[in-house]
Amino acid sequence: MRFGRFLAPAAVLLVAVTTGGWFLQQGVSQERNVYLQVRLFEEVVSHVADRFVEPVDREALYGSVGRGDWVTVVNPLPGTPGTRAGIRAGDRFYEVAGESAEGWTADEAVERLRGQPGTEVDVKMLRPGVPEPIPFSITRAVIQYLTVPFHTILDGDVGYVPLRLVSESSPEEVQSAIDDLLASGAESMILDLRGNPGGLLDRGIAIADLFLDPGITVVETRGRAADQNAVFRSRSQSVYPDLPLVVLVDERSASASEIIAGALQDHDRALVVGTITFGKGSVQSLYQLTGGNVLKLTTARWYTPSGRSIQKARKDQMAAFDDGALTISGALAAVPDTAGRPRFQSSGGRTLLGGGGITPDLLVTLDTLSVAEQGAVRAIYANAPTFNATLFDWVAEYSNDHPDLAPDFEVTDAMIADFTVALREATEEEIDGRTLREGEVYIRYNLERELALQTFGEAAEFDRIQRVDRQVAEALSALSAASSPSALLQVAGNPLPPDLP
């Protein structure tokens, strides 16, 4: 009988996780108090039934539920311990410090990963295309991160500003970079939100403010409860009202970065180029429960000014990582499928596509690898920690031995041969010669990228890899043919409709 009484609260806890919420219990002694557990059970049922973003059958909350979900890396920040260890976008936490990560929330994963700088934490990651979990050892560190790590001018008069994250200082960093580029002769701008996992909502709105007129809708929330409905508007005069602007996005652009891209697209203020974004558009609320416990529940969703929901279904979020074609950089790029997506109108009357995430005005995927090359990259993925450690060490040694290396260096066949010898030794020949030959394009790309990064910095790294970046090329092509924001939309084939008489 006692077992049955404890089963129901556990079932509701799992329902909360499955429906987009979790609750945190404080104290161990409370677990022995059956009456407290029953009360908590009823409180959770009430909140989920009344305030979860979608209607829930109250009776269904008393049933059993399954687990099996994994926290997924949307985008590891450049230069951080996880990235250096070899963790990539699309990886899912399978195990942290020997503990299964099945069913964890992102907050729980972050909490387990935290620790003293310099200490190590062992993790195992699930990776698309790799049958077994991959072990990594991450050395913890204090992370000091500029959200705009550099800015530069491309093709003579196009400014380029990469925004890696939306943090407290991001609006000031973006404005400072644009002002500097304009002073240096830039006449149009690319704001790169690819790989940006989001961040602070109010800072995202402040970035959109730089380009929008005051008092217009940037984003809104909608939920079943009245207190979950809100409209967030631009608050200041546009700083750059006439600056032609392209926004780059991809399947790793999420949350606040999607809000920025969606607002600028909906108000016809920017041309959005790239692939459909991640689709992280849910709002969580915290509710105090009996005994100091807390329930975190999804209570609303984000909508763009035209009424498009940013949220994607979970299976669609992960499709870009699971079902895409491997690109030259090794990232997974979804083949866009826009059939059947609902249609909306921008503020100026252009047709926009809904269905979750932000669908770009120009859908552009990166160059993909051949089937044989993809197979080679997947084999390298299975040895990702060793590959990345060997790459880092080899490049560090090569850079040290060649102090006169010029920024326009070339990766030679001899360099590739020397690296592959080191890689085979490090993997104890688990990677065979055929794999290395078929993976040469991928290896050459990463040697070039890492050598530029370690020797000359992030701007030099971008300068090297943007030569094979089709999305940047399309942005430059569009900007070269347009002298105003409206002309930019015309070039892209989705112009503003003519004024009615």
XYZ file of C-alpha atoms in Angstrom:
501
model
C 0.000 0.000 0.000
C 2.802 2.416 0.851
C 4.433 1.645 -2.506
C 1.288 2.670 -4.356
C 1.140 5.993 -2.552
C 4.672 6.887 -3.581
C 4.152 5.846 -7.194
C 1.627 8.574 -8.073
C 3.849 11.572 -7.158
C 6.699 10.007 -9.139
C 4.441 9.613 -12.161
C 3.390 13.269 -12.038
C 7.027 14.352 -11.685
C 7.790 12.498 -14.908
C 4.751 14.039 -16.592
C 6.046 17.484 -15.623
C 9.390 16.667 -17.250
C 7.731 15.315 -20.380
C 5.394 18.279 -20.804
C 8.136 20.859 -20.476
C 8.519 21.324 -16.736
C 10.442 19.972 -13.778
C 10.264 20.304 -10.052
C 13.039 20.552 -7.543
C 12.610 18.991 -4.129
C 14.578 20.355 -1.222
C 15.402 18.084 1.675
C 15.505 14.313 2.042
C 13.277 13.942 5.077
C 10.261 15.128 3.083
C 10.379 11.968 0.995
C 9.301 9.996 4.053
C 6.224 12.151 4.618
C 3.460 10.441 2.637
C 0.948 13.188 3.300
C 3.309 15.891 2.063
C 3.960 13.872 -1.073
C 0.246 13.535 -1.744
C -0.216 17.286 -1.304
C 2.679 17.994 -3.653
C 1.149 15.579 -6.102
C -2.153 17.445 -6.132
C -0.421 20.839 -6.446
C 1.601 19.689 -9.457
C -1.487 18.175 -11.100
C -3.377 21.441 -10.589
C -0.624 23.639 -12.072
C -0.034 21.354 -15.059
C -3.750 20.965 -15.786
C -4.545 24.679 -15.437
C -1.455 26.496 -16.675
C 0.531 24.264 -19.060
C 0.699 25.963 -22.461
C -1.526 23.323 -24.083
C -4.688 21.720 -22.668
C -3.910 18.546 -20.703
C -6.377 15.817 -19.730
C -6.299 15.872 -15.929
C -7.059 12.149 -15.772
C -4.091 11.366 -18.024
C -1.746 12.947 -15.469
C -2.392 10.018 -13.111
C -1.065 7.488 -15.654
C 2.464 6.210 -16.199
C 4.873 7.915 -18.604
C 8.139 6.991 -20.276
C 11.554 8.617 -20.375
C 14.303 8.535 -22.945
C 14.917 12.200 -23.789
C 18.424 13.675 -23.724
C 19.722 17.225 -23.284
C 21.062 18.305 -26.673
C 23.899 20.726 -27.442
C 22.462 23.393 -29.750
C 25.797 25.130 -30.185
C 29.001 24.847 -28.133
C 30.567 28.283 -27.717
C 33.928 28.706 -29.483
C 36.983 28.498 -27.269
C 35.151 26.924 -24.317
C 36.239 23.661 -22.631
C 33.487 21.629 -24.282
C 34.398 22.844 -27.751
C 38.093 22.209 -27.162
C 37.302 18.684 -25.997
C 35.463 18.032 -29.255
C 31.773 18.320 -28.321
C 29.704 19.450 -31.303
C 26.253 20.759 -32.121
C 23.757 17.905 -32.071
C 25.580 15.896 -29.392
C 23.345 14.667 -26.553
C 24.410 14.130 -22.949
C 24.234 10.394 -22.251
C 26.240 10.291 -19.034
C 27.917 12.855 -16.751
C 30.433 11.796 -14.104
C 29.189 8.215 -14.323
C 25.522 9.173 -13.870
C 22.932 8.584 -16.575
C 21.610 11.860 -18.041
C 18.404 10.311 -19.338
C 15.433 12.603 -18.745
C 17.517 15.513 -17.395
C 16.655 19.130 -18.071
C 19.278 21.537 -19.413
C 19.519 23.129 -15.947
C 20.268 19.756 -14.370
C 22.996 19.044 -16.926
C 24.616 22.445 -16.336
C 24.559 21.905 -12.567
C 26.341 18.534 -12.895
C 28.974 20.019 -15.213
C 29.876 22.911 -12.901
C 32.910 22.655 -10.640
C 36.248 24.125 -9.666
C 38.329 25.485 -12.585
C 41.072 23.049 -13.518
C 39.170 19.955 -12.415
C 37.913 17.423 -14.940
C 34.500 15.917 -15.538
C 33.989 12.824 -17.685
C 30.964 12.740 -19.977
C 29.586 10.436 -22.641
C 27.761 11.897 -25.615
C 25.358 10.442 -28.151
C 26.194 11.654 -31.653
C 24.082 11.264 -34.801
C 25.608 8.614 -37.049
C 27.784 7.111 -34.290
C 26.331 3.893 -32.801
C 27.977 4.034 -29.358
C 28.279 6.900 -26.826
C 31.537 8.840 -27.199
C 33.582 9.504 -24.029
C 35.015 12.996 -23.406
C 37.009 14.472 -20.552
C 36.269 18.190 -20.053
C 38.603 20.417 -18.043
C 36.519 23.037 -16.257
C 37.524 26.681 -16.653
C 36.341 30.213 -15.947
C 34.801 31.442 -19.199
C 35.131 35.091 -20.180
C 33.325 35.529 -23.450
C 32.853 38.411 -25.877
C 29.577 37.952 -27.716
C 30.992 39.856 -30.714
C 34.529 38.407 -30.847
C 35.583 40.466 -33.894
C 34.169 42.459 -36.796
C 35.474 43.026 -40.292
C 34.739 44.457 -43.747
C 34.103 42.079 -46.661
C 34.270 42.895 -50.378
C 35.280 46.478 -49.684
C 32.087 47.915 -48.233
C 30.083 45.179 -46.463
C 30.414 45.083 -42.687
C 30.327 41.709 -40.962
C 29.299 41.315 -37.299
C 29.099 37.812 -35.746
C 26.924 37.648 -32.607
C 27.691 34.400 -30.749
C 25.342 34.824 -27.772
C 22.764 37.306 -26.457
C 24.138 38.550 -23.141
C 23.923 41.705 -21.041
C 26.567 43.509 -23.088
C 25.466 42.313 -26.545
C 23.522 45.411 -27.719
C 26.475 47.661 -26.885
C 28.921 45.225 -28.522
C 26.827 45.048 -31.699
C 26.370 48.836 -31.899
C 30.052 49.498 -31.264
C 31.054 47.038 -33.996
C 28.612 48.537 -36.531
C 29.693 52.090 -35.738
C 33.330 51.146 -36.209
C 32.588 49.436 -39.533
C 30.562 52.399 -40.791
C 33.410 54.728 -39.862
C 35.736 52.443 -41.847
C 33.629 52.728 -44.990
C 30.996 50.012 -44.706
C 27.766 50.800 -46.562
C 25.761 47.683 -45.678
C 25.885 45.048 -42.956
C 25.728 41.297 -42.271
C 24.603 40.309 -38.764
C 25.580 36.652 -38.323
C 23.329 34.809 -35.841
C 24.342 31.327 -36.990
C 25.062 29.068 -34.055
C 23.688 31.661 -31.608
C 21.785 29.697 -28.915
C 20.039 32.812 -27.552
C 20.235 34.342 -24.108
C 18.557 37.333 -22.460
C 15.169 38.377 -23.853
C 15.447 42.089 -23.066
C 18.903 42.233 -24.668
C 17.548 40.571 -27.792
C 14.805 43.208 -27.958
C 17.442 45.930 -27.503
C 19.375 44.561 -30.501
C 16.227 44.606 -32.638
C 15.659 48.187 -31.397
C 18.802 49.272 -33.230
C 17.040 48.719 -36.554
C 13.318 49.217 -35.799
C 11.065 52.227 -35.266
C 9.907 52.733 -31.669
C 6.635 51.343 -30.351
C 6.214 48.396 -32.722
C 5.883 44.762 -31.698
C 9.116 42.772 -31.437
C 7.687 39.572 -29.924
C 4.724 38.416 -27.878
C 3.856 35.537 -25.575
C 0.624 33.563 -25.645
C -0.565 31.049 -23.075
C -3.793 29.623 -21.698
C -3.598 31.711 -18.522
C -4.315 35.425 -18.973
C -1.166 36.474 -17.100
C 0.968 34.656 -19.689
C -0.113 36.921 -22.558
C 2.190 39.882 -23.160
C 3.451 42.088 -26.014
C 7.053 43.359 -26.060
C 7.654 46.459 -28.170
C 10.668 48.365 -29.417
C 11.506 51.186 -27.067
C 13.917 53.538 -28.781
C 14.440 55.298 -32.083
C 16.183 53.245 -34.753
C 19.916 53.915 -34.859
C 20.334 52.507 -38.374
C 17.018 53.138 -40.191
C 18.360 52.993 -43.764
C 21.253 50.546 -43.468
C 20.844 47.525 -45.808
C 20.985 44.490 -43.532
C 21.285 40.727 -44.040
C 20.768 38.405 -41.076
C 22.368 34.950 -41.299
C 20.708 32.068 -39.432
C 20.991 28.298 -39.310
C 19.575 25.267 -37.509
C 21.562 26.204 -34.377
C 20.114 29.729 -34.105
C 17.725 29.532 -31.168
C 15.630 31.438 -28.641
C 16.583 35.141 -28.418
C 18.452 35.019 -31.741
C 15.245 33.723 -33.384
C 13.319 36.594 -31.798
C 15.771 39.095 -33.353
C 15.650 37.475 -36.801
C 11.865 37.070 -36.703
C 11.204 40.682 -35.729
C 13.511 42.112 -38.394
C 12.025 39.818 -41.044
C 8.407 40.453 -40.039
C 8.912 44.221 -40.230
C 10.697 43.966 -43.622
C 13.809 45.440 -42.059
C 16.314 42.713 -43.002
C 16.832 39.941 -45.513
C 17.181 36.636 -43.667
C 19.526 34.108 -45.307
C 20.492 30.554 -44.351
C 18.544 27.552 -43.096
C 15.451 27.191 -40.898
C 16.272 27.956 -37.264
C 16.101 25.621 -34.267
C 12.621 26.591 -33.046
C 13.064 27.235 -29.307
C 10.016 29.316 -28.537
C 8.653 28.187 -25.181
C 8.263 30.221 -21.983
C 8.776 28.657 -18.547
C 7.343 29.886 -15.247
C 8.295 28.961 -11.669
C 5.670 28.051 -9.057
C 6.330 27.674 -5.336
C 4.991 24.438 -3.886
C 4.587 22.972 -0.414
C 7.770 22.589 1.607
C 9.845 25.032 -0.442
C 9.663 22.923 -3.610
C 9.537 24.587 -7.030
C 7.737 23.584 -10.222
C 9.112 24.876 -13.523
C 6.425 24.623 -16.181
C 6.052 25.633 -19.834
C 3.209 28.161 -19.721
C 3.410 30.127 -22.983
C 5.039 30.341 -26.391
C 6.855 33.091 -28.267
C 5.274 34.553 -31.407
C 6.785 36.904 -33.978
C 4.989 40.185 -34.838
C 3.175 38.517 -37.763
C 1.840 35.801 -35.457
C 4.254 32.982 -36.295
C 5.013 30.575 -33.456
C 8.757 30.152 -32.986
C 8.389 26.775 -31.231
C 9.037 23.603 -33.224
C 8.038 20.097 -32.264
C 10.915 18.248 -30.612
C 11.293 15.829 -33.524
C 11.558 18.735 -35.958
C 14.144 20.501 -33.798
C 16.389 17.469 -33.957
C 15.806 16.681 -37.633
C 18.565 19.114 -38.601
C 21.026 17.135 -36.499
C 19.774 13.599 -37.201
C 18.679 13.607 -40.835
C 20.816 16.250 -42.483
C 23.698 15.937 -44.923
C 27.229 16.452 -43.637
C 28.806 19.697 -44.772
C 32.448 20.357 -45.403
C 32.782 21.743 -41.881
C 31.333 18.572 -40.405
C 28.192 20.328 -39.169
C 24.827 18.801 -39.989
C 22.719 20.887 -42.375
C 19.066 20.075 -42.878
C 17.685 19.954 -46.379
C 14.875 22.531 -46.103
C 11.335 21.282 -46.651
C 8.826 24.116 -46.745
C 5.919 22.219 -48.265
C 2.725 22.699 -46.309
C 4.075 25.365 -43.999
C 1.447 27.954 -43.009
C 1.703 31.375 -44.639
C 1.781 34.747 -42.926
C 2.235 38.337 -44.028
C 4.951 40.757 -43.039
C 4.008 44.273 -41.978
C 4.565 45.377 -45.573
C 2.594 42.516 -47.120
C 5.336 40.036 -48.038
C 4.623 36.302 -47.718
C 6.404 34.616 -44.809
C 6.403 30.945 -43.817
C 5.477 29.690 -40.357
C 5.548 26.193 -38.936
C 8.141 26.734 -36.205
C 11.542 28.375 -36.279
C 12.342 31.222 -38.673
C 12.254 30.288 -42.361
C 14.779 32.485 -44.217
C 13.877 34.629 -47.216
C 16.734 32.889 -49.022
C 17.199 29.219 -48.116
C 20.887 28.415 -48.579
C 22.600 25.252 -47.334
C 26.344 24.833 -47.013
C 28.285 22.676 -49.466
C 27.934 19.004 -48.570
C 30.369 16.113 -48.722
C 30.069 13.049 -50.939
C 28.678 9.799 -49.544
C 32.196 8.368 -49.149
C 33.415 11.552 -47.474
C 30.441 11.535 -45.108
C 31.245 7.957 -44.113
C 34.826 8.976 -43.385
C 33.734 11.923 -41.248
C 31.363 9.700 -39.256
C 34.262 7.318 -38.587
C 36.357 10.269 -37.405
C 33.412 11.379 -35.237
C 33.588 8.046 -33.405
C 37.096 9.083 -32.315
C 36.210 12.730 -31.774
C 38.057 13.329 -28.473
C 41.296 11.919 -29.873
C 40.883 13.714 -33.203
C 40.364 17.097 -31.545
C 43.172 16.635 -29.025
C 45.563 15.537 -31.776
C 44.481 18.437 -33.998
C 45.025 20.976 -31.223
C 48.425 19.569 -30.236
C 49.659 19.164 -33.817
C 48.678 22.726 -34.738
C 50.247 24.141 -31.562
C 53.521 22.370 -32.326
C 53.475 23.368 -35.997
C 52.752 26.993 -35.156
C 55.589 27.017 -32.611
C 57.995 25.516 -35.151
C 57.012 28.021 -37.856
C 57.071 31.491 -36.231
C 57.228 33.118 -39.683
C 53.964 31.544 -40.850
C 52.044 34.064 -42.979
C 48.261 34.625 -42.755
C 47.874 33.388 -46.352
C 49.506 30.016 -45.561
C 48.489 26.904 -47.481
C 47.832 23.474 -46.009
C 50.128 21.205 -48.028
C 49.925 17.483 -48.717
C 52.988 17.028 -46.520
C 51.218 18.706 -43.593
C 48.184 16.443 -44.033
C 50.399 13.355 -44.237
C 52.247 14.326 -41.051
C 48.982 14.976 -39.196
C 47.417 11.691 -40.292
C 50.459 9.799 -38.997
C 50.017 11.499 -35.626
C 46.287 10.755 -35.682
C 46.752 7.058 -36.446
C 49.291 6.783 -33.652
C 46.968 8.543 -31.219
C 44.027 6.287 -32.125
C 46.210 3.171 -32.191
C 45.285 2.800 -35.871
C 41.544 2.611 -35.201
C 41.166 5.031 -38.131
C 42.369 3.182 -41.228
C 44.175 4.613 -44.222
C 41.126 4.508 -46.485
C 39.100 6.580 -44.014
C 41.855 9.159 -43.832
C 42.102 9.364 -47.628
C 38.336 9.761 -48.050
C 38.238 12.266 -45.204
C 41.016 14.446 -46.597
C 38.728 17.379 -47.456
C 37.427 17.442 -43.888
C 40.921 17.077 -42.408
C 42.348 19.820 -44.642
C 39.490 22.149 -43.687
C 40.035 21.622 -39.958
C 43.817 21.973 -40.183
C 43.387 25.270 -42.010
C 40.731 26.501 -39.569
C 42.597 25.521 -36.396
C 45.962 26.804 -37.610
C 44.444 30.184 -38.503
C 42.650 30.341 -35.150
C 45.617 29.460 -32.952
C 48.113 31.571 -34.854
C 46.155 34.664 -35.890
C 42.840 34.656 -33.981
C 39.105 34.345 -34.705
C 39.010 36.986 -37.429
C 41.681 35.121 -39.377
C 39.833 31.838 -38.855
C 36.672 33.366 -40.318
C 38.628 34.829 -43.233
C 39.824 31.340 -44.158
C 36.569 29.420 -43.791
C 34.300 32.061 -45.350
C 35.842 31.233 -48.716
C 33.725 28.053 -48.760
C 30.740 29.636 -47.005
C 27.829 29.736 -49.475
C 25.588 31.610 -47.040
C 28.030 34.495 -46.711
C 28.507 34.454 -50.497
C 24.747 34.762 -51.060
C 24.537 37.610 -48.560
C 27.344 39.477 -50.302
C 25.731 38.927 -53.694
C 22.396 40.316 -52.502
C 23.976 43.345 -50.816
C 26.090 44.179 -53.864
C 22.917 44.634 -55.904
C 20.920 46.660 -53.368
C 21.344 50.175 -52.000
C 18.435 50.161 -49.530
C 16.531 47.710 -47.303
C 13.569 47.603 -49.701
C 15.843 47.056 -52.704
C 17.447 44.167 -50.832
C 14.092 42.410 -50.545
C 13.508 43.027 -54.256
C 16.826 41.363 -55.133
C 15.872 38.307 -53.077
C 12.668 37.774 -55.063
C 10.249 38.503 -52.219
C 9.722 42.253 -52.600
C 7.340 44.543 -50.819
C 4.104 44.799 -52.838
C 3.539 48.087 -54.692
C 1.493 50.734 -52.943
C -2.183 50.560 -53.727
C -3.662 53.657 -55.446
